[in-house]
PDB file of C-alpha atoms and ligand atoms in Angstrom:
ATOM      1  CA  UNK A   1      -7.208 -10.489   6.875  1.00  0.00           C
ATOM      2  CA  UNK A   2      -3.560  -9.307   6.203  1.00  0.00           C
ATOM      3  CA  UNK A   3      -3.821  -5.992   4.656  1.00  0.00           C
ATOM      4  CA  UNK A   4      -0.771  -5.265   2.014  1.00  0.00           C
ATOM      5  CA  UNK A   5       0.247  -1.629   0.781  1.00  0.00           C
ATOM      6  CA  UNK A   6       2.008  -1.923  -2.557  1.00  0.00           C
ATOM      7  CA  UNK A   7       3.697   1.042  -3.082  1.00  0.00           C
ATOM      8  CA  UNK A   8       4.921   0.996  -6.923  1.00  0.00           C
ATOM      9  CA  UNK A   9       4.409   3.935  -9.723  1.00  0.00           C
ATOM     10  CA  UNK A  10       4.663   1.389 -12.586  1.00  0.00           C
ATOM     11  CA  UNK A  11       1.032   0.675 -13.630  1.00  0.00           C
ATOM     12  CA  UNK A  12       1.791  -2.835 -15.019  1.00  0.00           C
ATOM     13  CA  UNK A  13       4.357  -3.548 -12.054  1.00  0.00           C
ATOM     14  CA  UNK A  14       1.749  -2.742  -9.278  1.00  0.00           C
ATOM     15  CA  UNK A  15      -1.309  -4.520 -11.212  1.00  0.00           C
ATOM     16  CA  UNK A  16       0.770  -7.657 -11.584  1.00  0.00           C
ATOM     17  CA  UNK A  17       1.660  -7.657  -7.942  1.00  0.00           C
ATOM     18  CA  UNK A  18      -1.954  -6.775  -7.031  1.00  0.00           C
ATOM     19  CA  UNK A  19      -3.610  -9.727  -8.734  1.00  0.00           C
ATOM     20  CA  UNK A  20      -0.782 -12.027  -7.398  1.00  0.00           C
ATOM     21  CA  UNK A  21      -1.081 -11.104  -3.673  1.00  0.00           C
ATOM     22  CA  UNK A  22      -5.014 -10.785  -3.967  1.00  0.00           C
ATOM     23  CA  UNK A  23      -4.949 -14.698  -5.205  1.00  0.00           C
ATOM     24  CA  UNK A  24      -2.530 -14.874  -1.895  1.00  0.00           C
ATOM     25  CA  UNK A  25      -5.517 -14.052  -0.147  1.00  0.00           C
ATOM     26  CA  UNK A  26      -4.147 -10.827   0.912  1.00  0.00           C
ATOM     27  CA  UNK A  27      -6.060  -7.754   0.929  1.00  0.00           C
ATOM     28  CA  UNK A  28      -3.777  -5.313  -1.036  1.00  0.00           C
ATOM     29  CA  UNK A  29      -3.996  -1.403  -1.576  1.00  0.00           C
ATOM     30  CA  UNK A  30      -1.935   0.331  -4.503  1.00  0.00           C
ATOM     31  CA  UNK A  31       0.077   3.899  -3.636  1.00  0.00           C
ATOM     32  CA  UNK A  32       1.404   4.773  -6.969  1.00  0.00           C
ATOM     33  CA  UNK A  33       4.254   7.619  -4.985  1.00  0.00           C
ATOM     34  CA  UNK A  34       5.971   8.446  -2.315  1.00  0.00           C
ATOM     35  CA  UNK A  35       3.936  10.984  -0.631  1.00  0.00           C
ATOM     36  CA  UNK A  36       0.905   9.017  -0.960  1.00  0.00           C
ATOM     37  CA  UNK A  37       2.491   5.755   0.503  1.00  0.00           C
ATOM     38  CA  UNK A  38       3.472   7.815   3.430  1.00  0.00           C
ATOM     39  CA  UNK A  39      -0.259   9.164   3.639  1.00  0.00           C
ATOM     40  CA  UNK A  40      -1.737   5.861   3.654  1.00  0.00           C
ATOM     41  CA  UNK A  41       0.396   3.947   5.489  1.00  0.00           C
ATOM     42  CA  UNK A  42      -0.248   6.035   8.347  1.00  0.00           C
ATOM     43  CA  UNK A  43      -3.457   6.083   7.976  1.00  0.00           C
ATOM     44  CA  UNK A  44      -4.451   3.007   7.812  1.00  0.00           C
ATOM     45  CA  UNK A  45      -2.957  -0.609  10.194  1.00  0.00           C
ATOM     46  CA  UNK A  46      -1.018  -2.662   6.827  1.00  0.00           C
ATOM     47  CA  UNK A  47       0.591  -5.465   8.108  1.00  0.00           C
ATOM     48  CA  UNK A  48       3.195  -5.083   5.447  1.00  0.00           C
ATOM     49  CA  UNK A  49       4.685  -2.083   2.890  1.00  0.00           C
ATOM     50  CA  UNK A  50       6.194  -3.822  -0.217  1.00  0.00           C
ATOM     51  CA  UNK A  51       8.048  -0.141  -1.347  1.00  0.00           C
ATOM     52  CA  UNK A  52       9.995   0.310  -4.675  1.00  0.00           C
ATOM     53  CA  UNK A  53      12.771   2.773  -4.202  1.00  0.00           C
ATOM     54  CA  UNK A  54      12.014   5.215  -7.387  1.00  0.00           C
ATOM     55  CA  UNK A  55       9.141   6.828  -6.791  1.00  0.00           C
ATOM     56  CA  UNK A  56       7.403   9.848  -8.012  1.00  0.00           C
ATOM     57  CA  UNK A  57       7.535  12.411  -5.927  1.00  0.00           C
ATOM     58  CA  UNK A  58       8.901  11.313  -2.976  1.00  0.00           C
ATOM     59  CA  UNK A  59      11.654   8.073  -3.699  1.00  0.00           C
ATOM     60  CA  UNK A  60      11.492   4.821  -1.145  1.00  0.00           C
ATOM     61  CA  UNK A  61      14.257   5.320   1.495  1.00  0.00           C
ATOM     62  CA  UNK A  62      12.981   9.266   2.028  1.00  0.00           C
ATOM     63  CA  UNK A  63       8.918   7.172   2.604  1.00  0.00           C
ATOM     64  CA  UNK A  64      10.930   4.678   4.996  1.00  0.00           C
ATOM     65  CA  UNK A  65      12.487   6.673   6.905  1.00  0.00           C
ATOM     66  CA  UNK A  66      10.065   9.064   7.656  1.00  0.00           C
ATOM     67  CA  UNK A  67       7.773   5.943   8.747  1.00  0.00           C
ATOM     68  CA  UNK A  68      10.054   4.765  11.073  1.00  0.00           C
ATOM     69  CA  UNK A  69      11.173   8.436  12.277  1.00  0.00           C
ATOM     70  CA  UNK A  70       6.940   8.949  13.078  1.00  0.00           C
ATOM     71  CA  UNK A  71       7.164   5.456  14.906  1.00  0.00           C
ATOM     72  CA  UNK A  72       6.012   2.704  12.566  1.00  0.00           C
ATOM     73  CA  UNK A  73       6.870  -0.620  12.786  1.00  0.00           C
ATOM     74  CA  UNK A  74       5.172  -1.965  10.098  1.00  0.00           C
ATOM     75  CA  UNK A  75       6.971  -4.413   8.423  1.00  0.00           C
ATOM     76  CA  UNK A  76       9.064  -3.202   4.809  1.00  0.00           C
ATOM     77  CA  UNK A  77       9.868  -5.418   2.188  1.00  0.00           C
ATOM     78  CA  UNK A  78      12.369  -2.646  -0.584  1.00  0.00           C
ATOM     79  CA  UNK A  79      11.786  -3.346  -3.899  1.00  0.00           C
ATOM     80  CA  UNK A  80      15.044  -2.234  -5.782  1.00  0.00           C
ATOM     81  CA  UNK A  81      15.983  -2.011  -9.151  1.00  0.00           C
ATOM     82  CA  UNK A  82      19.572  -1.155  -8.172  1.00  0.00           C
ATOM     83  CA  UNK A  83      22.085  -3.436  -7.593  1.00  0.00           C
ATOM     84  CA  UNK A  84      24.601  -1.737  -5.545  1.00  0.00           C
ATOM     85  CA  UNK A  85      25.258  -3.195  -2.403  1.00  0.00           C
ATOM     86  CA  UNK A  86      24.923   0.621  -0.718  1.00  0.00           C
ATOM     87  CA  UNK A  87      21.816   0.875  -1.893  1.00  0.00           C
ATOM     88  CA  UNK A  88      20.625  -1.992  -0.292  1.00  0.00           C
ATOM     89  CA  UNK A  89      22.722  -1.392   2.628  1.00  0.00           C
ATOM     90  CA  UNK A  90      21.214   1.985   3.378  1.00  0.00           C
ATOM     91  CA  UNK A  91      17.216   0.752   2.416  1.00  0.00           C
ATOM     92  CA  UNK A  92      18.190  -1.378   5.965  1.00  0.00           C
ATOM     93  CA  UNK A  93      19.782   1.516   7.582  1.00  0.00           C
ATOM     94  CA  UNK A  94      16.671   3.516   7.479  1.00  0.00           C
ATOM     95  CA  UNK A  95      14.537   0.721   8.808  1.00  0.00           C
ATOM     96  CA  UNK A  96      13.326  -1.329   5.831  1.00  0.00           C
ATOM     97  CA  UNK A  97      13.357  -4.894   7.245  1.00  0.00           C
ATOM     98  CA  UNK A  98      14.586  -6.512   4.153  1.00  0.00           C
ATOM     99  CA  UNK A  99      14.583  -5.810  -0.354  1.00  0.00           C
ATOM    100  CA  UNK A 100      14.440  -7.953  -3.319  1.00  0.00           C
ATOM    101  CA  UNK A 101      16.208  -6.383  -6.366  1.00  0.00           C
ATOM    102  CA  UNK A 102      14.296  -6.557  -9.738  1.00  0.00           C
ATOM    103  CA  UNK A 103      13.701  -8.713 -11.312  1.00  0.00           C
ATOM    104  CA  UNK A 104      12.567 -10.833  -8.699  1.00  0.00           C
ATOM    105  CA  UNK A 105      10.568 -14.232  -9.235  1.00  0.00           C
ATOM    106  CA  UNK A 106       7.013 -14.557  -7.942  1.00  0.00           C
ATOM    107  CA  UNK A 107       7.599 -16.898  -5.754  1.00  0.00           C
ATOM    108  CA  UNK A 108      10.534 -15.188  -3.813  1.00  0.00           C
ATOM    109  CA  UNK A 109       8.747 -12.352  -3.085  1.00  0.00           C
ATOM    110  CA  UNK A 110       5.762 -14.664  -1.587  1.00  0.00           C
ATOM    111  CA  UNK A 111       8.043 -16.459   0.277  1.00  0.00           C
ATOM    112  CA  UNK A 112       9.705 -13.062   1.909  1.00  0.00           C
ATOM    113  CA  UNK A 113       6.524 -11.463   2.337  1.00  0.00           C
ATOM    114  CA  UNK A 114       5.730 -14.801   4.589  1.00  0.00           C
ATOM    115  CA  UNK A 115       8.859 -14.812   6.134  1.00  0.00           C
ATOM    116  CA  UNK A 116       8.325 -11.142   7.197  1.00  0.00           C
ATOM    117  CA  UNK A 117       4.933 -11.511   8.279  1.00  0.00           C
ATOM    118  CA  UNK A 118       5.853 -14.255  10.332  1.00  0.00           C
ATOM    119  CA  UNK A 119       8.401 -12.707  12.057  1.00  0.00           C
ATOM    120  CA  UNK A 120       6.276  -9.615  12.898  1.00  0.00           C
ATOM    121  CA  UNK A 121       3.163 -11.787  13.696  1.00  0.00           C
ATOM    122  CA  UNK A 122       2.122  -9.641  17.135  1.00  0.00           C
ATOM    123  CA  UNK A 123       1.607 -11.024  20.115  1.00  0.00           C
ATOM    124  CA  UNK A 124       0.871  -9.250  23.152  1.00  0.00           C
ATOM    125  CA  UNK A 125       3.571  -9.923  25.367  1.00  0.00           C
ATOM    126  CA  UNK A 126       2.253 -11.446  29.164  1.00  0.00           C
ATOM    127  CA  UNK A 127       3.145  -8.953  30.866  1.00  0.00           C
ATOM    128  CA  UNK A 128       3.165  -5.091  29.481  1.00  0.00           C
ATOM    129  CA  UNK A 129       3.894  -2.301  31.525  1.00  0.00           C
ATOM    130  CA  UNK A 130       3.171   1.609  30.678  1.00  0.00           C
ATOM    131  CA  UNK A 131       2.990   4.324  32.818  1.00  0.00           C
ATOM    132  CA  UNK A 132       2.175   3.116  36.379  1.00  0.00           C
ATOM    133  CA  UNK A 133       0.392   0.373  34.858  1.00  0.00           C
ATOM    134  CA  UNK A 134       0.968  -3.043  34.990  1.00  0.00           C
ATOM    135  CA  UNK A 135      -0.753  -5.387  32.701  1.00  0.00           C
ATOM    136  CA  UNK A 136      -0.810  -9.187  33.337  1.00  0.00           C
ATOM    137  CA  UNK A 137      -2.460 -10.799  30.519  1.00  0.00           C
ATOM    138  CA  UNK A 138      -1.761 -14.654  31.712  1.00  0.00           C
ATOM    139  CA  UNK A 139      -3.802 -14.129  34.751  1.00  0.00           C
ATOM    140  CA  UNK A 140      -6.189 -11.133  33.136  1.00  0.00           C
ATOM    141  CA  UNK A 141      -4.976  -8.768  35.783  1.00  0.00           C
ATOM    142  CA  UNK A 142      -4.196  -5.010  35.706  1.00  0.00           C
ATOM    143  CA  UNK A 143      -2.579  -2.950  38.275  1.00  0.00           C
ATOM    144  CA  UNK A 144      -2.221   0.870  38.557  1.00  0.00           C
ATOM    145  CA  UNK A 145       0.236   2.233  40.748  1.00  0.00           C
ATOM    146  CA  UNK A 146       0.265  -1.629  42.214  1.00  0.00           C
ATOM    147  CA  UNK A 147      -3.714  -1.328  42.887  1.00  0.00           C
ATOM    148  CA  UNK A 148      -5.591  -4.008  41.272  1.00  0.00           C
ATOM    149  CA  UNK A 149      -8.272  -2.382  38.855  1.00  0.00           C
ATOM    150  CA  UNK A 150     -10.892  -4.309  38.035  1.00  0.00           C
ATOM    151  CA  UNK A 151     -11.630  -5.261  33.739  1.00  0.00           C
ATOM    152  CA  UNK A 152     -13.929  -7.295  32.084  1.00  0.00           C
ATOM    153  CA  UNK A 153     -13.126  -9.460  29.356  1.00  0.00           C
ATOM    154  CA  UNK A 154     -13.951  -7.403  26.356  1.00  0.00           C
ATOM    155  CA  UNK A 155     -12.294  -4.542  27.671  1.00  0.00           C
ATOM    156  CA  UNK A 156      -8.876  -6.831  28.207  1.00  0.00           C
ATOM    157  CA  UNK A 157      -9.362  -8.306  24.595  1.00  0.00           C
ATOM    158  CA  UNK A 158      -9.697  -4.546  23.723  1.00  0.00           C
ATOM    159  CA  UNK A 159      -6.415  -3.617  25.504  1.00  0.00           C
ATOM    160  CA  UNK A 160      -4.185  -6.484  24.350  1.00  0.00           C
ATOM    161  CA  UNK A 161      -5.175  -5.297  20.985  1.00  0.00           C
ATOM    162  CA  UNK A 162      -4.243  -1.766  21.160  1.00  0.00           C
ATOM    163  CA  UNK A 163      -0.774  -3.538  23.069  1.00  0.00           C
ATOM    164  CA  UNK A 164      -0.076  -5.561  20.131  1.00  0.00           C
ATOM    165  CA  UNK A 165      -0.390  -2.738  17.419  1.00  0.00           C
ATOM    166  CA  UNK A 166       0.778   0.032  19.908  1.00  0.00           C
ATOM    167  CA  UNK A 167       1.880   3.047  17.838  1.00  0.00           C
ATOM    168  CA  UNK A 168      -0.872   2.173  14.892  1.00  0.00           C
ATOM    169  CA  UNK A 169      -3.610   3.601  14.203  1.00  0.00           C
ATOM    170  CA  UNK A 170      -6.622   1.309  14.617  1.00  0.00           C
ATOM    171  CA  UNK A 171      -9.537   1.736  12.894  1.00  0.00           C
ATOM    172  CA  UNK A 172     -13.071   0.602  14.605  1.00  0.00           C
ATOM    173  CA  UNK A 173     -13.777  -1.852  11.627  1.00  0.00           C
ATOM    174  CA  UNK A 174     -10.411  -3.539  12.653  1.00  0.00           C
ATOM    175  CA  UNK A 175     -11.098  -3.346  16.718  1.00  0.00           C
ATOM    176  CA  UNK A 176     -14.472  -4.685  15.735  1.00  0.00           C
ATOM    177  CA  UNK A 177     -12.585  -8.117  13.492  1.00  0.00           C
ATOM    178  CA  UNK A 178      -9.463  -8.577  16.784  1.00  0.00           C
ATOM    179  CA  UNK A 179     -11.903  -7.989  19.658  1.00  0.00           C
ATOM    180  CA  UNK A 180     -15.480  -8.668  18.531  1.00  0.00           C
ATOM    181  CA  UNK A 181     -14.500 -11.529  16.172  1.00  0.00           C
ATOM    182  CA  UNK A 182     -15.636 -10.883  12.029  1.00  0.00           C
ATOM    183  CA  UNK A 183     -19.175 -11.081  11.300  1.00  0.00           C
ATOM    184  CA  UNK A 184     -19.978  -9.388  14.439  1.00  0.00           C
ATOM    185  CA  UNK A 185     -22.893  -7.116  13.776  1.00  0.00           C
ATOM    186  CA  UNK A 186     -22.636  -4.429  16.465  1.00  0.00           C
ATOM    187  CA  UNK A 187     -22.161  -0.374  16.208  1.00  0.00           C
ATOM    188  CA  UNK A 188     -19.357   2.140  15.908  1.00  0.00           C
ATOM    189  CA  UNK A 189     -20.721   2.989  19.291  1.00  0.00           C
ATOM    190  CA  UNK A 190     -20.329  -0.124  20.661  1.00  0.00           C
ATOM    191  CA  UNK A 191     -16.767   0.387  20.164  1.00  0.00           C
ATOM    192  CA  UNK A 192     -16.323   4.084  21.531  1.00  0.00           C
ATOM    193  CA  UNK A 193     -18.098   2.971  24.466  1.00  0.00           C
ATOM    194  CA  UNK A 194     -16.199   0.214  25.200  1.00  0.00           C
ATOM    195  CA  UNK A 195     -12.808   2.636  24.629  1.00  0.00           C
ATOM    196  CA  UNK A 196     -14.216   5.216  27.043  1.00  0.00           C
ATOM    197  CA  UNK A 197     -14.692   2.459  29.785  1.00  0.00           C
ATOM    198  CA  UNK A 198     -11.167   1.541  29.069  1.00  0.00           C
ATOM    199  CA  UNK A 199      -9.584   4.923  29.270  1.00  0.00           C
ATOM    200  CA  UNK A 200     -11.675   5.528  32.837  1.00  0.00           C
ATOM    201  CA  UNK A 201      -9.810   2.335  33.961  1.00  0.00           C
ATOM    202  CA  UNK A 202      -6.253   3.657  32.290  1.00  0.00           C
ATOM    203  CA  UNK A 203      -5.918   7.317  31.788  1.00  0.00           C
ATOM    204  CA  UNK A 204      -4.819   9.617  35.046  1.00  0.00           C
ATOM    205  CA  UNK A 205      -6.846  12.612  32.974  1.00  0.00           C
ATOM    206  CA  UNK A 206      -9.951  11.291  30.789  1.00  0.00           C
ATOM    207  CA  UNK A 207     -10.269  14.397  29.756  1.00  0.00           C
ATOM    208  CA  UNK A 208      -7.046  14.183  27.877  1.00  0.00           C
ATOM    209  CA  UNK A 209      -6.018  10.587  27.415  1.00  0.00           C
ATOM    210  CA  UNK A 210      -2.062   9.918  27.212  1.00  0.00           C
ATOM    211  CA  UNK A 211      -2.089   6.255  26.324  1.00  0.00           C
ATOM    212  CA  UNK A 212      -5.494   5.763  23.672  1.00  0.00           C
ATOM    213  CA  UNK A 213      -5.672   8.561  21.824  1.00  0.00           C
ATOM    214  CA  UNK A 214      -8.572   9.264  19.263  1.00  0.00           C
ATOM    215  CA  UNK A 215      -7.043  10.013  15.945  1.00  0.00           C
ATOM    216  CA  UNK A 216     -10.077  11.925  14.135  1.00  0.00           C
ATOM    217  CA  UNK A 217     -11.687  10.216  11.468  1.00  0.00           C
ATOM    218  CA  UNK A 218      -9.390   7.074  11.570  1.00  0.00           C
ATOM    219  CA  UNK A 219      -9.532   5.303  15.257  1.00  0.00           C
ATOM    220  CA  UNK A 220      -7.466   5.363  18.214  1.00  0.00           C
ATOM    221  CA  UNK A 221      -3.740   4.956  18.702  1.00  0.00           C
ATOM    222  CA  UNK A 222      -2.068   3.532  21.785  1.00  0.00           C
ATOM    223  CA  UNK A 223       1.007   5.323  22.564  1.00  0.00           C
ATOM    224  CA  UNK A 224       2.166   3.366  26.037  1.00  0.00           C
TER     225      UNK A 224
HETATM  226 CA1  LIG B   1       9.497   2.717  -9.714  1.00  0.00          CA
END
């Protein structure tokens, strides 16, 4: 499911847009300010940040470009109230990937929130290299140092998915939906094992892994 932070401090604004998306068939969360969007979103793997520029707290191009200085490449669609060409021009600048100005119809912002979802859609690339690692996903090979190492299927499904959101968090409910498939009943555990096998195929120190890092209480991250 695409997951969808709205970040908007208007009550009525962020409902609206909540019950619109929802009927989307997105699955949306509400940040009501800036410091809280910039919680969440790294927190949790959105697929897209719709982010109005005044904010409480913290105002929209301060949240987007600290997401994009801490790596992020989340998809953000600027919600702005201003009309002044700099404003828009610097919401880019930062990193946002493109703004609406209010007031916006419905269906424009469901046809830019497609656009940009489309454009973002991740694919692991066929061959990904990190490290002394060489990863050939259209023939389900993986070298290190140019020595073939040997992965089962899961575990390859496992690492194209930590390829394709590389620098995001991922939770194990999420692994569990890209590698396992939904409606998969199987354990937390399951997961962490898996992981560990990975990272003894991977990691030149498993005591301290480089690439898949654990991020307490959250996941693992991929940082190759
Ligand atoms: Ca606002």
């Amino acid at each position: 499911m695409v997951r969808i932070l709205i970040v908007e401090d208007e009550p009525g604004i962020a409902l609206a847009l909540e019950d619109d998306l929802k009927l989307e068939g997105y699955e949306v969360e509400v940040a009501g300010d800036g410091e809280t969007a910039g919680r969440r979103a790294r927190e949790q793997a959105f697929d897209l940040i719709l982010l109005d520029v005044m904010l409480p707290r913290k105002d929209g191009f301060e949240v987007c470009r600290e997401l994009r200085r801490a790596g992020l490449r989340t998809p953000i669609l600027m919600l702005t109230a201003k009309t002044q060409e700099a404003e828009k021009v610097l919401g880019l600048e930062l990193g946002a990937d493109d703004y609406l100005t209010k007031p916006y119809s419905r269906r424009e912002l469901r046809a830019r929130i497609k656009a940009l979802l489309r454009r973002a859609a991740p694919e692991a690339p066929a061959l990904y290299r990190f490290g002394d690692i060489e990863v050939d996903f259209a023939r389900c090979e993986l070298r290190r140092a140019g020595t073939p190492v040997e992965l089962t299927t899961l575990e390859f499904k496992l690492l194209g998915a930590f390829i394709r959101h590389r620098g995001r968090v991922l939770g194990r409910d999420q692994l569990l939906d890209e590698v396992w498939g939904q409606g998969t009943f199987i354990t937390d555990r399951v997961v962490d094992n898996q992981v560990a096998n990975l990272r003894r195929k991977i990691e030149p120190v498993q005591a301290e892994p480089r690439y898949l890092r654990s991020v307490r209480g959250l996941g693992y991250r991929f940082d190759g």
